[in-house]
PDB file of C-alpha atoms in Angstrom:
ATOM      1  CA  UNK A  19      98.741 131.872 150.860  1.00  0.00           C
ATOM      2  CA  UNK A  20     101.243 134.765 151.622  1.00  0.00           C
ATOM      3  CA  UNK A  21     100.751 136.402 155.077  1.00  0.00           C
ATOM      4  CA  UNK A  22      98.498 139.300 153.630  1.00  0.00           C
ATOM      5  CA  UNK A  23      96.197 136.907 151.974  1.00  0.00           C
ATOM      6  CA  UNK A  24      95.951 134.777 155.010  1.00  0.00           C
ATOM      7  CA  UNK A  25      95.326 137.702 157.163  1.00  0.00           C
ATOM      8  CA  UNK A  26      92.419 138.998 154.995  1.00  0.00           C
ATOM      9  CA  UNK A  27      90.900 135.372 154.822  1.00  0.00           C
ATOM     10  CA  UNK A  28      91.095 135.059 158.575  1.00  0.00           C
ATOM     11  CA  UNK A  29      89.372 138.477 159.254  1.00  0.00           C
ATOM     12  CA  UNK A  30      86.754 137.636 156.742  1.00  0.00           C
ATOM     13  CA  UNK A  31      85.725 134.160 157.562  1.00  0.00           C
ATOM     14  CA  UNK A  32      83.203 133.092 159.966  1.00  0.00           C
ATOM     15  CA  UNK A  33      85.067 129.613 160.351  1.00  0.00           C
ATOM     16  CA  UNK A  34      88.902 130.382 160.579  1.00  0.00           C
ATOM     17  CA  UNK A  35      91.376 128.585 158.686  1.00  0.00           C
ATOM     18  CA  UNK A  36      93.378 126.164 160.786  1.00  0.00           C
ATOM     19  CA  UNK A  37      95.946 125.064 157.782  1.00  0.00           C
ATOM     20  CA  UNK A  38      97.671 127.080 155.397  1.00  0.00           C
ATOM     21  CA  UNK A  39      99.600 125.583 152.474  1.00  0.00           C
ATOM     22  CA  UNK A  40     102.557 127.282 151.341  1.00  0.00           C
ATOM     23  CA  UNK A  41     104.212 127.187 147.841  1.00  0.00           C
ATOM     24  CA  UNK A  42     107.939 126.916 148.452  1.00  0.00           C
ATOM     25  CA  UNK A  43     108.679 126.227 144.723  1.00  0.00           C
ATOM     26  CA  UNK A  44     110.592 129.561 144.280  1.00  0.00           C
ATOM     27  CA  UNK A  45     112.385 129.632 147.720  1.00  0.00           C
ATOM     28  CA  UNK A  46     113.460 127.293 150.502  1.00  0.00           C
ATOM     29  CA  UNK A  47     111.989 128.725 153.725  1.00  0.00           C
ATOM     30  CA  UNK A  48     108.922 130.120 155.083  1.00  0.00           C
ATOM     31  CA  UNK A  49     108.670 134.104 155.373  1.00  0.00           C
ATOM     32  CA  UNK A  50     109.179 134.948 159.141  1.00  0.00           C
ATOM     33  CA  UNK A  51     106.057 137.139 159.215  1.00  0.00           C
ATOM     34  CA  UNK A  52     103.923 134.325 158.024  1.00  0.00           C
ATOM     35  CA  UNK A  53     105.380 132.035 160.643  1.00  0.00           C
ATOM     36  CA  UNK A  54     104.598 134.385 163.352  1.00  0.00           C
ATOM     37  CA  UNK A  55     101.112 135.179 162.120  1.00  0.00           C
ATOM     38  CA  UNK A  56     100.393 131.454 162.152  1.00  0.00           C
ATOM     39  CA  UNK A  57     101.474 130.838 165.579  1.00  0.00           C
ATOM     40  CA  UNK A  58      99.562 133.840 166.775  1.00  0.00           C
ATOM     41  CA  UNK A  59      96.390 132.534 165.270  1.00  0.00           C
ATOM     42  CA  UNK A  60      97.115 128.632 165.692  1.00  0.00           C
ATOM     43  CA  UNK A  61      97.237 127.900 162.073  1.00  0.00           C
ATOM     44  CA  UNK A  62      99.384 125.016 160.989  1.00  0.00           C
ATOM     45  CA  UNK A  63     101.672 125.728 157.916  1.00  0.00           C
ATOM     46  CA  UNK A  64     102.199 122.910 155.286  1.00  0.00           C
ATOM     47  CA  UNK A  65     104.208 123.334 152.366  1.00  0.00           C
ATOM     48  CA  UNK A  66     103.764 122.054 148.658  1.00  0.00           C
ATOM     49  CA  UNK A  67     105.649 122.676 145.241  1.00  0.00           C
ATOM     50  CA  UNK A  68     102.627 122.805 142.862  1.00  0.00           C
ATOM     51  CA  UNK A  69     103.085 124.602 139.675  1.00  0.00           C
ATOM     52  CA  UNK A  70     101.549 128.250 139.585  1.00  0.00           C
ATOM     53  CA  UNK A  71      99.540 127.540 136.599  1.00  0.00           C
ATOM     54  CA  UNK A  72      97.402 124.419 137.486  1.00  0.00           C
ATOM     55  CA  UNK A  73      95.400 124.356 134.463  1.00  0.00           C
ATOM     56  CA  UNK A  74      96.462 125.962 131.150  1.00  0.00           C
ATOM     57  CA  UNK A  75      93.933 127.385 128.758  1.00  0.00           C
ATOM     58  CA  UNK A  76      94.900 124.904 126.148  1.00  0.00           C
ATOM     59  CA  UNK A  77      94.310 121.871 128.407  1.00  0.00           C
ATOM     60  CA  UNK A  78      90.973 123.387 129.571  1.00  0.00           C
ATOM     61  CA  UNK A  79      89.774 123.907 126.070  1.00  0.00           C
ATOM     62  CA  UNK A  80      90.833 120.248 125.331  1.00  0.00           C
ATOM     63  CA  UNK A  81      88.887 118.837 128.153  1.00  0.00           C
ATOM     64  CA  UNK A  82      85.825 120.926 127.101  1.00  0.00           C
ATOM     65  CA  UNK A  83      86.218 119.878 123.477  1.00  0.00           C
ATOM     66  CA  UNK A  84      86.595 116.150 124.640  1.00  0.00           C
ATOM     67  CA  UNK A  85      83.669 116.152 127.062  1.00  0.00           C
ATOM     68  CA  UNK A  86      81.217 118.407 124.633  1.00  0.00           C
ATOM     69  CA  UNK A  87      80.588 118.889 121.110  1.00  0.00           C
ATOM     70  CA  UNK A  88      83.907 120.028 119.532  1.00  0.00           C
ATOM     71  CA  UNK A  89      82.288 123.503 118.685  1.00  0.00           C
ATOM     72  CA  UNK A  90      80.713 123.786 122.041  1.00  0.00           C
ATOM     73  CA  UNK A  91      84.169 123.208 123.582  1.00  0.00           C
ATOM     74  CA  UNK A  92      85.912 126.048 121.675  1.00  0.00           C
ATOM     75  CA  UNK A  93      87.025 129.471 123.063  1.00  0.00           C
ATOM     76  CA  UNK A  94      86.667 128.557 126.776  1.00  0.00           C
ATOM     77  CA  UNK A  95      89.460 130.060 128.935  1.00  0.00           C
ATOM     78  CA  UNK A  96      89.726 129.356 132.820  1.00  0.00           C
ATOM     79  CA  UNK A  97      89.369 132.529 134.787  1.00  0.00           C
ATOM     80  CA  UNK A  98      90.800 130.780 138.049  1.00  0.00           C
ATOM     81  CA  UNK A  99      91.489 127.276 139.169  1.00  0.00           C
ATOM     82  CA  UNK A 100      92.217 126.261 142.724  1.00  0.00           C
ATOM     83  CA  UNK A 101      93.166 122.851 144.270  1.00  0.00           C
ATOM     84  CA  UNK A 102      91.815 121.856 147.666  1.00  0.00           C
ATOM     85  CA  UNK A 103      92.527 119.307 150.318  1.00  0.00           C
ATOM     86  CA  UNK A 104      90.490 118.367 153.262  1.00  0.00           C
ATOM     87  CA  UNK A 105      92.534 116.852 156.131  1.00  0.00           C
ATOM     88  CA  UNK A 106      91.635 114.992 159.146  1.00  0.00           C
ATOM     89  CA  UNK A 107      92.418 117.233 161.898  1.00  0.00           C
ATOM     90  CA  UNK A 108      95.299 116.665 164.094  1.00  0.00           C
ATOM     91  CA  UNK A 109      96.290 113.698 161.757  1.00  0.00           C
ATOM     92  CA  UNK A 110      97.568 115.017 158.579  1.00  0.00           C
ATOM     93  CA  UNK A 111      95.741 112.402 156.792  1.00  0.00           C
ATOM     94  CA  UNK A 112      93.880 113.633 153.567  1.00  0.00           C
ATOM     95  CA  UNK A 113      90.276 113.092 153.703  1.00  0.00           C
ATOM     96  CA  UNK A 114      89.338 114.335 150.140  1.00  0.00           C
ATOM     97  CA  UNK A 115      90.905 116.552 147.517  1.00  0.00           C
ATOM     98  CA  UNK A 116      89.877 118.073 144.153  1.00  0.00           C
ATOM     99  CA  UNK A 117      89.818 121.075 142.047  1.00  0.00           C
ATOM    100  CA  UNK A 118      87.436 123.980 141.301  1.00  0.00           C
ATOM    101  CA  UNK A 119      87.431 126.118 138.266  1.00  0.00           C
ATOM    102  CA  UNK A 120      85.672 128.923 136.947  1.00  0.00           C
ATOM    103  CA  UNK A 121      85.559 129.598 133.278  1.00  0.00           C
ATOM    104  CA  UNK A 122      84.249 131.991 130.508  1.00  0.00           C
ATOM    105  CA  UNK A 123      83.750 131.697 126.922  1.00  0.00           C
ATOM    106  CA  UNK A 124      85.488 134.333 124.586  1.00  0.00           C
ATOM    107  CA  UNK A 125      82.825 136.832 123.410  1.00  0.00           C
ATOM    108  CA  UNK A 126      80.203 135.867 126.105  1.00  0.00           C
ATOM    109  CA  UNK A 127      79.708 136.687 129.763  1.00  0.00           C
ATOM    110  CA  UNK A 128      81.052 134.266 132.298  1.00  0.00           C
ATOM    111  CA  UNK A 129      79.218 130.744 131.999  1.00  0.00           C
ATOM    112  CA  UNK A 130      80.113 129.241 135.444  1.00  0.00           C
TER     113      UNK A 130
END
């Protein structure tokens, strides 16, 4: 997250974030304002280089078609997809990780 998104989350959340993963795919260093905000709020900054598009519409439809009746899998589009990781505090060990997606079917209201 960039500094503005992190500030919004920090102000909104009852349980404050303690780690922020920053995508450095397009640059080579952390923005100074993000570093300063993280220090002030005791947020550990970690880096990753995941692609911006985690799940393309074509791959999502292919998964839906493979796991449902082919006609039921058609016309699905991901609204958003996020990757999450849960780390053991102060150890940097990944406890669990996965993906959460929200999708809608063309011509229908959001399904889930």
